[in-house]
Structures are given as structure tokens and as C-alpha cells.
Short mmCIF file of C-alpha atoms in Angstrom, two decimals:
data_model
loop_
_atom_site.label_atom_id
_atom_site.label_comp_id
_atom_site.label_asym_id
_atom_site.label_seq_id
_atom_site.Cartn_x
_atom_site.Cartn_y
_atom_site.Cartn_z
CA MET A 1120 0.25 0.22 -0.11
CA LYS A 1121 1.45 3.45 -1.00
CA VAL A 1122 0.71 6.09 1.72
CA ALA A 1123 1.44 9.72 0.67
CA ILE A 1124 1.46 11.88 3.68
CA ILE A 1125 1.49 15.44 2.28
CA ASN A 1126 4.68 18.16 2.75
CA TYR A 1127 3.65 21.65 2.72
CA ASN A 1128 5.90 23.25 5.32
CA SER A 1129 3.67 22.94 8.08
CA GLY A 1130 5.06 20.67 10.91
CA ASN A 1131 4.76 17.20 11.82
CA THR A 1132 5.27 14.95 9.06
CA GLN A 1133 7.97 13.00 10.64
CA SER A 1134 5.92 12.26 13.75
CA VAL A 1135 3.05 10.77 11.05
CA LEU A 1136 5.33 9.11 8.95
CA PHE A 1137 6.81 7.52 12.38
CA ALA A 1138 3.04 6.49 13.06
CA MET A 1139 2.91 4.83 9.87
CA GLU A 1140 5.90 2.69 10.28
CA ARG A 1141 4.66 1.56 13.55
CA LEU A 1142 1.79 0.02 11.98
CA GLY A 1143 4.32 -1.50 9.47
CA VAL A 1144 3.00 0.56 6.67
CA ASN A 1145 6.07 2.46 4.67
CA ALA A 1146 4.48 5.82 3.99
CA PHE A 1147 6.35 8.74 2.18
CA VAL A 1148 6.29 12.38 2.69
CA THR A 1149 6.03 14.12 -0.80
CA GLU A 1150 4.77 17.57 -2.48
CA ASN A 1151 5.00 15.62 -5.75
CA HIS A 1152 1.45 15.83 -7.45
CA GLU A 1153 1.63 12.47 -9.50
CA GLU A 1154 3.16 10.65 -6.28
CA ILE A 1155 0.20 12.38 -4.25
CA ILE A 1156 -2.86 11.35 -7.32
CA ALA A 1157 -0.93 7.70 -7.77
CA ALA A 1158 -0.93 6.93 -3.97
CA ASP A 1159 -3.46 4.26 -2.26
CA LYS A 1160 -4.26 6.72 1.05
CA VAL A 1161 -3.22 10.79 1.27
CA ILE A 1162 -2.50 11.77 4.81
CA PHE A 1163 -2.93 15.96 5.04
CA PRO A 1164 -1.14 16.62 8.36
CA GLY A 1165 -0.14 20.03 9.56
CA VAL A 1166 0.81 22.04 12.58
CA GLY A 1167 0.87 25.69 12.27
CA GLU A 1168 -0.90 28.63 10.93
CA ALA A 1169 -3.43 28.53 8.79
CA SER A 1170 -2.80 31.21 6.15
CA SER A 1171 0.84 30.84 5.55
CA ALA A 1172 0.21 27.28 4.77
CA MET A 1173 -2.74 27.73 2.70
CA LYS A 1174 -0.77 30.25 0.91
CA TYR A 1175 1.70 27.74 0.58
CA LEU A 1176 -0.15 25.11 -0.67
CA MET A 1177 -2.02 27.34 -3.18
CA GLU A 1178 1.65 28.28 -4.48
CA LYS A 1179 2.30 24.58 -4.74
CA LYS A 1180 -0.95 24.00 -6.63
CA LEU A 1181 -1.57 21.56 -3.98
CA ASP A 1182 -4.80 22.61 -2.91
CA GLU A 1183 -6.04 21.48 -6.71
CA VAL A 1184 -4.31 18.02 -6.09
CA LEU A 1185 -5.93 17.37 -3.06
CA LEU A 1186 -9.61 18.51 -4.54
CA SER A 1187 -9.09 16.00 -7.15
CA LEU A 1188 -8.28 12.87 -5.14
CA ASN A 1189 -10.61 9.88 -5.03
CA GLN A 1190 -8.82 7.63 -2.61
CA PRO A 1191 -9.02 8.16 0.79
CA VAL A 1192 -7.87 11.16 2.28
CA LEU A 1193 -7.25 12.02 6.06
CA GLY A 1194 -6.63 15.53 7.23
CA ILE A 1195 -5.38 16.02 10.54
CA CYS A 1196 -5.42 19.08 12.92
CA LEU A 1197 -4.36 22.15 10.74
CA GLY A 1198 -4.94 19.40 7.80
CA MET A 1199 -8.44 19.30 9.00
CA GLN A 1200 -9.24 22.91 9.41
CA LEU A 1201 -7.52 23.88 5.94
CA MET A 1202 -10.18 21.31 4.52
CA CYS A 1203 -13.43 23.41 5.92
CA ARG A 1204 -14.61 26.28 4.22
CA GLN A 1205 -12.99 28.84 6.00
CA THR A 1206 -11.05 29.89 9.17
CA GLU A 1207 -10.97 32.70 11.53
CA GLU A 1208 -6.99 32.37 11.65
CA GLY A 1209 -5.44 34.75 9.31
CA HIS A 1210 -9.24 35.11 7.90
CA THR A 1211 -8.11 32.21 5.24
CA ASN A 1212 -10.59 30.60 2.92
CA GLY A 1213 -9.90 26.81 2.73
CA LEU A 1214 -10.28 24.00 0.56
CA GLY A 1215 -14.01 23.81 1.06
CA ILE A 1216 -14.46 20.39 1.54
CA PHE A 1217 -16.37 20.17 4.46
CA ARG A 1218 -18.93 22.99 4.83
CA VAL A 1219 -18.17 24.17 7.85
CA ASN A 1220 -16.49 27.15 9.33
CA VAL A 1221 -13.61 27.09 11.59
CA LYS A 1222 -13.65 29.53 14.48
CA LYS A 1223 -11.39 30.35 17.39
CA PHE A 1224 -12.08 29.47 21.09
CA THR A 1225 -13.32 32.09 22.87
CA ILE A 1226 -13.71 31.53 26.79
CA PRO A 1227 -17.15 33.20 28.38
CA SER A 1228 -16.39 34.67 31.61
CA GLU A 1229 -18.57 31.81 33.17
CA LEU A 1230 -16.13 29.38 32.26
CA SER A 1231 -12.79 31.11 33.18
CA GLU A 1232 -10.96 28.01 34.37
CA PHE A 1233 -10.98 26.58 30.74
CA LYS A 1234 -8.04 27.38 28.92
CA VAL A 1235 -6.93 28.27 25.06
CA PRO A 1236 -4.76 25.81 23.11
CA HIS A 1237 -7.32 23.65 24.35
CA MET A 1238 -4.12 20.73 24.83
CA GLY A 1239 -4.22 17.61 26.39
CA TRP A 1240 -6.24 14.27 26.53
CA ASN A 1241 -10.08 14.63 25.75
CA THR A 1242 -12.33 12.11 24.94
CA ILE A 1243 -14.48 11.36 21.46
CA SER A 1244 -18.18 10.92 21.47
CA ASN A 1245 -21.22 10.26 19.16
CA LEU A 1246 -18.42 8.12 16.92
CA LYS A 1247 -19.86 7.42 13.44
CA GLY A 1248 -18.20 6.13 10.41
CA PRO A 1249 -15.74 3.96 9.38
CA LEU A 1250 -12.93 5.77 10.73
CA PHE A 1251 -14.54 4.99 14.41
CA LYS A 1252 -15.36 1.31 13.51
CA GLY A 1253 -14.14 -0.37 16.77
CA VAL A 1254 -13.19 2.61 18.62
CA PRO A 1255 -15.34 2.88 21.96
CA GLU A 1256 -17.54 6.17 23.06
CA HIS A 1257 -15.35 8.28 25.28
CA SER A 1258 -11.52 7.27 24.36
CA HIS A 1259 -9.32 9.70 24.78
CA VAL A 1260 -7.23 11.38 22.13
CA TYR A 1261 -4.48 14.05 22.17
CA TYR A 1262 -5.63 17.57 21.34
CA VAL A 1263 -3.51 20.87 20.56
CA HIS A 1264 -5.65 23.26 18.59
CA SER A 1265 -7.27 27.25 19.35
CA TYR A 1266 -9.53 26.81 16.55
CA TYR A 1267 -12.14 24.27 16.19
CA ALA A 1268 -14.70 23.19 13.27
CA GLU A 1269 -18.23 23.75 14.10
CA MET A 1270 -20.73 21.12 14.59
CA ASP A 1271 -22.29 19.70 11.42
CA ALA A 1272 -24.30 17.00 9.76
CA PHE A 1273 -21.05 15.37 8.40
CA THR A 1274 -19.46 15.48 11.95
CA SER A 1275 -18.25 11.78 12.37
CA ALA A 1276 -17.14 12.49 16.50
CA GLU A 1277 -17.64 14.98 18.57
CA THR A 1278 -16.03 16.53 21.71
CA ASP A 1279 -17.17 19.04 24.08
CA TYR A 1280 -14.53 21.54 25.06
CA ILE A 1281 -15.99 25.24 25.98
CA LEU A 1282 -18.49 23.91 23.48
CA PRO A 1283 -19.18 20.74 21.15
CA PHE A 1284 -17.06 20.85 18.04
CA SER A 1285 -16.81 18.53 15.30
CA ALA A 1286 -13.44 16.02 16.76
CA ALA A 1287 -13.85 14.68 13.02
CA LEU A 1288 -15.75 15.15 9.80
CA SER A 1289 -16.15 12.90 6.90
CA TYR A 1290 -17.37 13.31 3.43
CA GLU A 1291 -17.39 10.78 0.65
CA ASN A 1292 -13.63 9.96 0.44
CA PHE A 1293 -12.67 12.82 2.77
CA HIS A 1294 -12.13 12.15 6.49
CA ALA A 1295 -10.89 14.61 8.66
CA VAL A 1296 -9.68 14.77 12.70
CA GLN A 1297 -8.85 17.70 14.90
CA PHE A 1298 -6.89 15.85 17.23
CA HIS A 1299 -3.65 14.01 16.82
CA PRO A 1300 -4.17 9.97 16.31
CA GLU A 1301 -0.30 9.89 15.38
CA LYS A 1302 -0.09 10.96 19.54
CA SER A 1303 -2.77 9.34 20.89
CA GLY A 1304 -1.62 6.30 22.32
CA VAL A 1305 -3.50 2.91 21.28
CA ALA A 1306 -7.04 5.01 20.60
CA GLY A 1307 -5.32 6.91 17.83
CA GLU A 1308 -3.14 3.52 16.45
CA PHE A 1309 -6.98 2.06 15.95
CA ILE A 1310 -8.02 5.19 13.84
CA LEU A 1311 -5.34 5.28 11.70
CA ARG A 1312 -5.31 1.59 11.04
CA ASN A 1313 -9.13 2.08 10.22
CA PHE A 1314 -8.35 4.66 7.92
CA LEU A 1315 -5.57 2.50 6.03
CA ALA A 1316 -8.33 -0.23 5.96
CA LEU A 1317 -10.76 1.94 3.70
CA MET B 1086 -28.67 27.26 30.46
CA GLY B 1087 -26.89 24.82 31.99
CA THR B 1088 -23.09 26.33 30.93
CA LYS B 1089 -22.13 27.03 34.05
CA PHE B 1090 -22.45 23.70 35.70
CA LYS B 1091 -20.21 22.88 32.63
CA ILE B 1092 -16.67 21.27 33.64
CA THR B 1093 -13.82 20.26 31.38
CA VAL B 1094 -12.78 16.88 31.08
CA LEU B 1095 -9.73 17.44 29.82
CA THR B 1096 -7.66 15.29 31.89
CA LYS B 1097 -4.67 15.83 34.33
CA ARG B 1098 -1.96 14.56 32.89
CA ILE B 1099 0.87 12.87 34.53
CA ILE B 1100 4.50 13.52 32.79
CA PRO B 1101 7.60 11.79 33.76
CA CYS B 1102 10.71 13.64 33.01
CA LEU B 1103 13.90 12.25 31.61
CA ASP B 1104 17.25 13.92 32.42
CA ILE B 1105 19.59 13.30 29.24
CA LYS B 1106 23.06 13.37 29.44
CA ASP B 1107 25.15 12.51 25.84
CA GLY B 1108 22.06 11.00 24.72
CA ARG B 1109 21.31 8.67 27.74
CA THR B 1110 19.31 9.30 31.34
CA VAL B 1111 21.30 10.27 34.24
CA LYS B 1112 19.42 9.60 37.02
CA GLY B 1113 19.60 6.32 38.01
CA VAL B 1114 16.60 3.95 37.18
CA ASN B 1115 16.25 0.67 39.56
CA PHE B 1116 13.95 -1.10 36.77
CA LEU B 1117 14.97 -4.31 36.76
CA ASP B 1118 13.56 -5.43 33.55
CA LEU B 1119 14.99 -2.68 31.41
CA ARG B 1120 17.94 -3.92 30.03
CA ASP B 1121 19.84 -0.36 29.86
CA ALA B 1122 18.52 1.62 33.00
CA GLY B 1123 20.44 4.16 30.80
CA ASP B 1124 18.78 3.92 27.69
CA ALA B 1125 16.05 6.97 27.32
CA VAL B 1126 14.21 5.34 24.44
CA GLU B 1127 13.66 2.11 26.14
CA LEU B 1128 12.24 3.99 29.49
CA ALA B 1129 10.42 6.44 27.54
CA MET B 1130 8.81 3.39 26.10
CA ARG B 1131 8.02 1.95 29.44
CA TYR B 1132 6.65 4.85 30.52
CA ALA B 1133 4.34 5.03 27.49
CA ASP B 1134 3.03 1.78 28.19
CA GLU B 1135 2.53 2.23 32.10
CA GLY B 1136 -0.05 5.28 30.86
CA ALA B 1137 2.25 8.35 30.75
CA ASP B 1138 0.34 10.81 29.01
CA GLU B 1139 3.16 13.11 28.03
CA LEU B 1140 6.79 12.66 28.24
CA VAL B 1141 9.93 15.48 29.01
CA PHE B 1142 13.16 15.59 28.34
CA LEU B 1143 15.59 18.11 29.72
CA ASP B 1144 19.08 17.68 28.07
CA ILE B 1145 21.77 18.61 30.36
CA THR B 1146 25.06 18.29 28.01
CA ALA B 1147 23.26 21.25 25.74
CA THR B 1148 26.46 22.06 24.21
CA ASN B 1149 26.76 22.74 20.49
CA GLU B 1150 28.69 19.07 19.69
CA LYS B 1151 26.12 17.41 21.71
CA ARG B 1152 23.02 18.63 19.58
CA LYS B 1153 23.55 15.89 17.10
CA THR B 1154 23.14 13.38 19.88
CA LEU B 1155 20.08 15.02 20.97
CA THR B 1156 18.55 15.04 17.59
CA ASP B 1157 19.48 11.63 17.38
CA LEU B 1158 17.89 10.71 20.53
CA VAL B 1159 14.61 12.81 19.19
CA ARG B 1160 14.03 10.48 16.12
CA LYS B 1161 14.74 7.66 17.91
CA VAL B 1162 11.97 8.50 21.05
CA ALA B 1163 9.83 9.44 18.24
CA SER B 1164 9.85 6.84 16.00
CA LYS B 1165 9.15 4.42 19.17
CA ILE B 1166 6.38 5.96 21.07
CA ASN B 1167 2.92 7.05 20.33
CA ILE B 1168 2.21 9.80 22.98
CA PRO B 1169 3.71 13.98 23.00
CA PHE B 1170 6.98 14.68 24.24
CA THR B 1171 8.86 18.15 24.82
CA VAL B 1172 12.15 18.18 24.69
CA GLY B 1173 14.46 21.21 26.50
CA GLY B 1174 17.54 22.16 27.70
CA GLY B 1175 19.95 24.80 26.04
CA ILE B 1176 17.59 25.86 23.15
CA SER B 1177 18.19 29.06 21.92
CA SER B 1178 17.33 30.14 18.47
CA ILE B 1179 14.66 29.01 15.77
CA GLU B 1180 17.28 26.81 13.94
CA ASP B 1181 17.52 24.78 17.26
CA VAL B 1182 13.70 24.47 17.56
CA SER B 1183 13.22 23.70 14.20
CA ILE B 1184 15.86 20.79 13.80
CA LEU B 1185 14.02 19.45 17.03
CA LEU B 1186 10.42 19.58 15.47
CA GLU B 1187 11.66 18.30 12.26
CA ASN B 1188 12.96 15.14 13.92
CA GLY B 1189 9.67 14.63 15.85
CA ALA B 1190 9.46 16.44 18.76
CA ASP B 1191 5.95 17.61 19.37
CA LYS B 1192 7.31 20.87 22.09
CA ILE B 1193 10.08 22.53 23.17
CA SER B 1194 11.31 24.52 26.42
CA VAL B 1195 12.84 27.20 26.98
CA ASN B 1196 14.36 28.67 29.95
CA THR B 1197 17.19 30.91 30.57
CA SER B 1198 17.30 31.88 26.69
CA ALA B 1199 13.89 33.19 26.62
CA PHE B 1200 14.27 35.26 29.85
CA LYS B 1201 17.70 36.60 28.83
CA ASN B 1202 16.08 37.22 25.51
CA PRO B 1203 12.11 37.39 25.46
CA GLN B 1204 11.51 38.06 21.92
CA LEU B 1205 12.62 34.53 21.35
CA ILE B 1206 9.29 33.41 22.91
CA ALA B 1207 7.76 35.68 20.09
CA GLU B 1208 9.58 34.68 17.49
CA LEU B 1209 9.27 30.68 18.03
CA ALA B 1210 5.32 31.18 18.64
CA LYS B 1211 5.20 33.15 15.54
CA ARG B 1212 7.17 30.67 13.57
CA PHE B 1213 5.78 26.85 15.09
CA GLY B 1214 2.80 28.15 16.98
CA CYS B 1215 2.26 28.69 20.53
CA GLN B 1216 1.20 25.37 21.20
CA CYS B 1217 4.68 23.81 20.70
CA VAL B 1218 6.67 26.83 22.93
CA VAL B 1219 6.63 25.57 26.39
CA LEU B 1220 8.67 28.16 28.78
CA ALA B 1221 10.04 26.38 32.02
CA VAL B 1222 10.71 28.36 34.95
CA ASP B 1223 12.65 27.86 37.83
CA THR B 1224 11.49 29.54 40.76
CA LYS B 1225 12.59 30.13 44.44
CA PHE B 1226 10.72 31.45 47.54
CA GLU B 1227 13.30 34.09 49.08
CA ASN B 1228 12.54 37.61 50.96
CA GLY B 1229 8.72 36.90 50.91
CA GLY B 1230 8.14 36.22 47.00
CA TRP B 1231 8.64 33.65 44.55
CA THR B 1232 11.67 34.75 42.12
CA VAL B 1233 12.74 33.42 38.93
CA PHE B 1234 16.14 31.96 38.55
CA LEU B 1235 18.00 30.83 36.02
CA ASN B 1236 20.89 28.18 34.65
CA GLY B 1237 19.59 25.36 36.84
CA GLY B 1238 18.14 27.51 39.55
CA LYS B 1239 21.90 28.48 40.27
CA VAL B 1240 21.49 32.34 39.60
CA SER B 1241 18.72 34.50 40.90
CA THR B 1242 17.43 37.38 38.65
CA GLY B 1243 15.23 39.38 41.57
CA LYS B 1244 11.91 39.15 38.99
CA PRO B 1245 8.75 37.99 40.63
CA THR B 1246 8.18 34.72 38.70
CA LEU B 1247 4.32 35.78 38.38
CA GLU B 1248 5.41 39.15 36.40
CA TRP B 1249 7.61 36.71 34.00
CA VAL B 1250 4.95 34.34 33.49
CA LYS B 1251 2.46 36.81 32.43
CA GLU B 1252 4.79 38.45 30.21
CA ALA B 1253 5.71 35.58 28.58
CA VAL B 1254 2.53 34.47 28.31
CA GLY B 1255 1.67 37.76 26.59
CA LEU B 1256 4.61 37.05 24.17
CA GLY B 1257 3.37 33.47 23.23
CA ALA B 1258 4.21 30.67 25.26
CA GLY B 1259 1.59 28.20 25.35
CA GLU B 1260 2.29 26.35 28.37
CA ILE B 1261 4.16 26.97 31.59
CA LEU B 1262 6.45 24.30 33.24
CA LEU B 1263 7.06 25.62 36.70
CA THR B 1264 9.32 24.35 39.31
CA SER B 1265 9.87 25.28 42.68
CA MET B 1266 13.55 25.01 43.90
CA ASN B 1267 12.48 25.20 47.29
CA ASN B 1268 10.41 21.51 46.49
CA ASP B 1269 12.54 20.03 43.94
CA GLY B 1270 14.11 16.81 45.39
CA THR B 1271 12.38 16.93 48.65
CA LYS B 1272 9.46 14.19 48.12
CA ASN B 1273 7.47 16.94 50.41
CA GLY B 1274 4.90 17.72 47.94
CA PHE B 1275 4.53 20.19 45.40
CA ALA B 1276 4.90 23.99 45.97
CA ILE B 1277 0.58 24.63 45.88
CA ASP B 1278 0.34 28.36 46.32
CA ILE B 1279 2.40 29.56 43.61
CA THR B 1280 0.97 26.69 41.04
CA GLN B 1281 -2.32 27.95 42.10
CA GLN B 1282 -1.62 31.73 41.50
CA ILE B 1283 0.00 31.24 38.29
CA SER B 1284 -2.61 28.93 37.16
CA GLU B 1285 -5.55 31.47 38.07
CA ALA B 1286 -3.57 34.60 36.50
CA VAL B 1287 -2.92 33.11 32.76
CA ASN B 1288 -5.22 30.86 30.53
CA VAL B 1289 -2.43 28.28 29.42
CA PRO B 1290 -1.55 25.19 30.58
CA ILE B 1291 0.76 24.87 34.13
CA ILE B 1292 2.66 21.47 34.51
CA ALA B 1293 3.52 21.75 38.00
CA SER B 1294 7.12 20.04 39.10
CA GLY B 1295 9.36 19.42 41.96
CA GLY B 1296 8.30 18.05 45.19
CA ALA B 1297 6.36 14.97 44.33
CA GLY B 1298 6.98 12.11 46.92
CA THR B 1299 3.38 10.85 47.15
CA ILE B 1300 0.14 10.08 45.76
CA ASP B 1301 -1.55 12.63 47.81
CA HIS B 1302 1.01 15.23 46.86
CA PHE B 1303 -0.74 14.82 43.09
CA ILE B 1304 -4.07 15.00 44.56
CA ASP B 1305 -3.13 18.14 46.17
CA VAL B 1306 -1.20 20.08 43.09
CA PHE B 1307 -4.75 18.89 40.80
CA LYS B 1308 -7.13 19.92 43.53
CA ASN B 1309 -5.62 22.84 45.16
CA GLY B 1310 -2.38 23.81 42.80
CA LYS B 1311 -5.15 24.17 40.21
CA ALA B 1312 -2.61 22.58 37.89
CA ASP B 1313 -2.97 20.78 34.23
CA ALA B 1314 -0.38 18.54 34.54
CA ALA B 1315 2.36 17.13 37.13
CA LEU B 1316 6.02 16.01 36.65
CA ALA B 1317 8.20 14.12 38.65
CA ALA B 1318 11.22 12.40 37.75
CA SER B 1319 13.05 9.93 40.64
CA ILE B 1320 10.05 8.79 41.53
CA PHE B 1321 8.99 7.22 38.52
CA HIS B 1322 12.36 6.42 37.92
CA PHE B 1323 12.87 4.33 41.19
CA GLY B 1324 9.42 2.93 40.82
CA GLU B 1325 8.41 4.23 44.55
CA ILE B 1326 4.75 5.41 42.36
CA SER B 1327 4.01 3.47 39.71
CA ILE B 1328 2.07 5.53 37.19
CA THR B 1329 -0.86 2.99 36.50
CA GLU B 1330 -1.20 3.07 40.11
CA LEU B 1331 -1.23 6.63 40.33
CA LYS B 1332 -3.81 7.29 37.98
CA LYS B 1333 -5.98 4.96 39.20
CA GLU B 1334 -5.85 6.43 42.18
CA LEU B 1335 -6.54 9.97 40.68
CA ALA B 1336 -9.53 8.52 38.66
CA SER B 1337 -11.10 6.95 41.98
CA LEU B 1338 -11.44 10.52 43.29
CA GLN B 1339 -13.24 11.95 40.23
CA ILE B 1340 -9.81 13.78 38.96
CA PRO B 1341 -10.41 13.57 34.91
CA ILE B 1342 -7.99 11.10 34.08
CA ARG B 1343 -6.96 8.96 30.92
CA LEU B 1344 -6.65 5.40 31.88
#
């Protein structure tokens, strides 16, 4: 199986690559259009700032490549946010694969004990679809983010932090998770395995 | 409607800290079943298996010629463990951070270099995002107040700790690793007062460090110190407290914990 991890100058491709190796898959990091298009599975990771990441994607025409893909695609963290319609971070237009918007967490005064970034282990619930097959409700996954995708009909997992948000979105061959499955212990490995099995 | 009763289920994190010199752990460990007690990767894997939520590696060599060794270690750790980890010690530039993150570290921590050049925090936050910039602060209670110390707690700055932490968070520090020099190594418990003060003063997560000796100390620092995470070294290395048991105990007291 050929698993392409899209390199667009935005962070943790190495961690995702290592996670694939631990699952026995030889993935490769690439920004080459042909390699991405020819892959069986495509992972779109990302840690960083949305507007500069999107700018880089467009410069390399990776936005067009991503939109053209028919094989299973998994967006992670910033990757997920860029697959949405729009993000408040740098007022950036995303790829629009998911019709939701991405907003910055704001802490209401009555919830002053909450902190942003939402960083650490939190639970996922209302799990739907093939990515979460066999994953127990309320499994813990690792999060690091300050922006969140709104809830939607295509939400396939949710987490409640300040408010309920999309922990995962799925639309046709496109899947995305806000948390980091590559850093989420056994639960994360389960989800990655499910993705590889699509 | 009902929102004011909402409580976070973000779990409290238990973080073992590994001191690294020349790519190996410095403080001894007494896990009999480890082939090589100094092997940082093996120890890291052991902790991850036991349920550690995150790991911190502090490089105490941190000279330029040893950087390569640290990078190699980071790469090995990242390839073997499936939980996040932070690397600190002697980090003073964008290049230092870039190479560690590229090799699989999730966060980096800065201490003395950030104090001497606070703009470093802003630069790192801008380049890599504040979520991966941990500010490590060594603090000591003296002359009636908590003060920032540098160089591993040797040099007093005279600056009040709360003031420095607020400034650093304003610049973009995404998390605070707070070590009380008064408590570190005593096994008499964490510094609850300063941990709580800082936790209430800034809205980034606080990792409490220094003084862990018993399970009660962890309960205290989460309940009264308002810490988001607690870090310890020797009690885990020497098997005095098992992470698995600690987390079970905390969970039984309704403290949110990942089991």
C-alpha cells in the first residue's frame, strides 16, 4: 500500500511518518503531484498557522491536487481546518471540502477555568462511520489547537470543550480529525488502522 | 443554560521527566527488567506503556557538539512512542527548535535563553505556533516572594515569577513548566501556592514540577494547585510510585484522568 503524507512546510510530517512505520506501513512524505495522485491513501497533516499554510498549498497547486483526489484522504489538525470552508485564523479561505467554518475558541466569563489552546487528552463521542469502527465511545485522544470546526451533519465524532465541536468530519472519501491520532496512544493507532483499511 | 455547571473533561496529565546527558538518562533507574537503565528510548517506551500522558526530555549537556546526539535521540523516541513529548535544555534559537521539531518532538521548552531574550518566545510562537512553545521557569521563594532563577536554579534574577510568566504568555508561551527549587528533590509535595497563583493568572496550561513524593501530593497539586499536569522524575524512575497505580487512584477520586 502506498501512503502519501503531504508535505507543505507545516510541521509534524515526521511524527505521522513514524506512526505509519509503527503500523508497519511504508509511507512517504511528498509534495509531488503525481506521487500524491497515485497513492492509495493520502494523509494531509499539519501544525502551524492557517493563512501561511494555505498560501503555500496554493503556490504549489496542492489545493487543486487535494480537491481532485478520489482515494481515502485523512486530514489531521490544521489539515482538517484547511479542508473546511473558512477559518478565522488569518481570515483564510479553506478548500471547502467540508461546508463548516473554523472558529477560534473564546472563553466565556462563566467558564474562566477553561484554557486555550485546548491542549491535552480529551474524549470523543457520538462516533460514526468507518474511521471509528470498533473505537469505544469516550476514548481519549490528544489535542493541541486553538481553533475548532463547527458541528455539522458530517461530524463523525465530537468533543465538548467550551462547546461541542467536530472532533472528526467525513464526507465521501474525505476524512479529517482535529486531534492527533499519531500521538493518541492505542486509540489513535486504532483510528489510523481503520483509515488504512478503507 | 446549564453552561455554568459545565466542567472540563480535559484530563490532568502525568508527565515523567528524563534528564539526558550525551543521549542517555542521567539519574539512575531501578527497573530490573530494563536491559539498559540508561537507555532513554527504552525508558520512554516503558513510561508510555504504563500510561504516561506525555514525556519531557531535559538535555543537560546542551553544548553545540552534543546537539547531534540529542537530535538522534529525539528521532528514536519519536519513532518508538505514540504519545507527545517535549524537549528542553539549551535551546536558544529558531534553528535549534526547527531541527528538534523536524525530527519528531512535539514541543520544546525554553528557560534561560527566553528570560535573557524574551523576544525569542514571540519569534518561536510566530514560526511554530504557541502550542509548541513551553516556558520552563525555575522559581524559588525568597525574601517573601517567588522569584525567577536561571541556569538550573543557580542564578537569581530578582524578577517576581508571576510577572515573568504573565509577560511570557503575552509574548506567546503556550504552556508553563513551573519548577519550585524549594520543593524540588524534597519529596514533600509540590509548591501549591505559586502553582495556584500562576494557574489562575494565565490561561495557558501549567505543569507543576518539583516535590512529588506521594500520590497525595498529586491529588493536592491538581485539586488545590489547579495544575493541568504534574511532572516528576525520580519517584517514577525508582518505581516508588507506579504511573498506572497513580492514575487509577486519581481517577477514583473523580479527577479527570486518561486510563
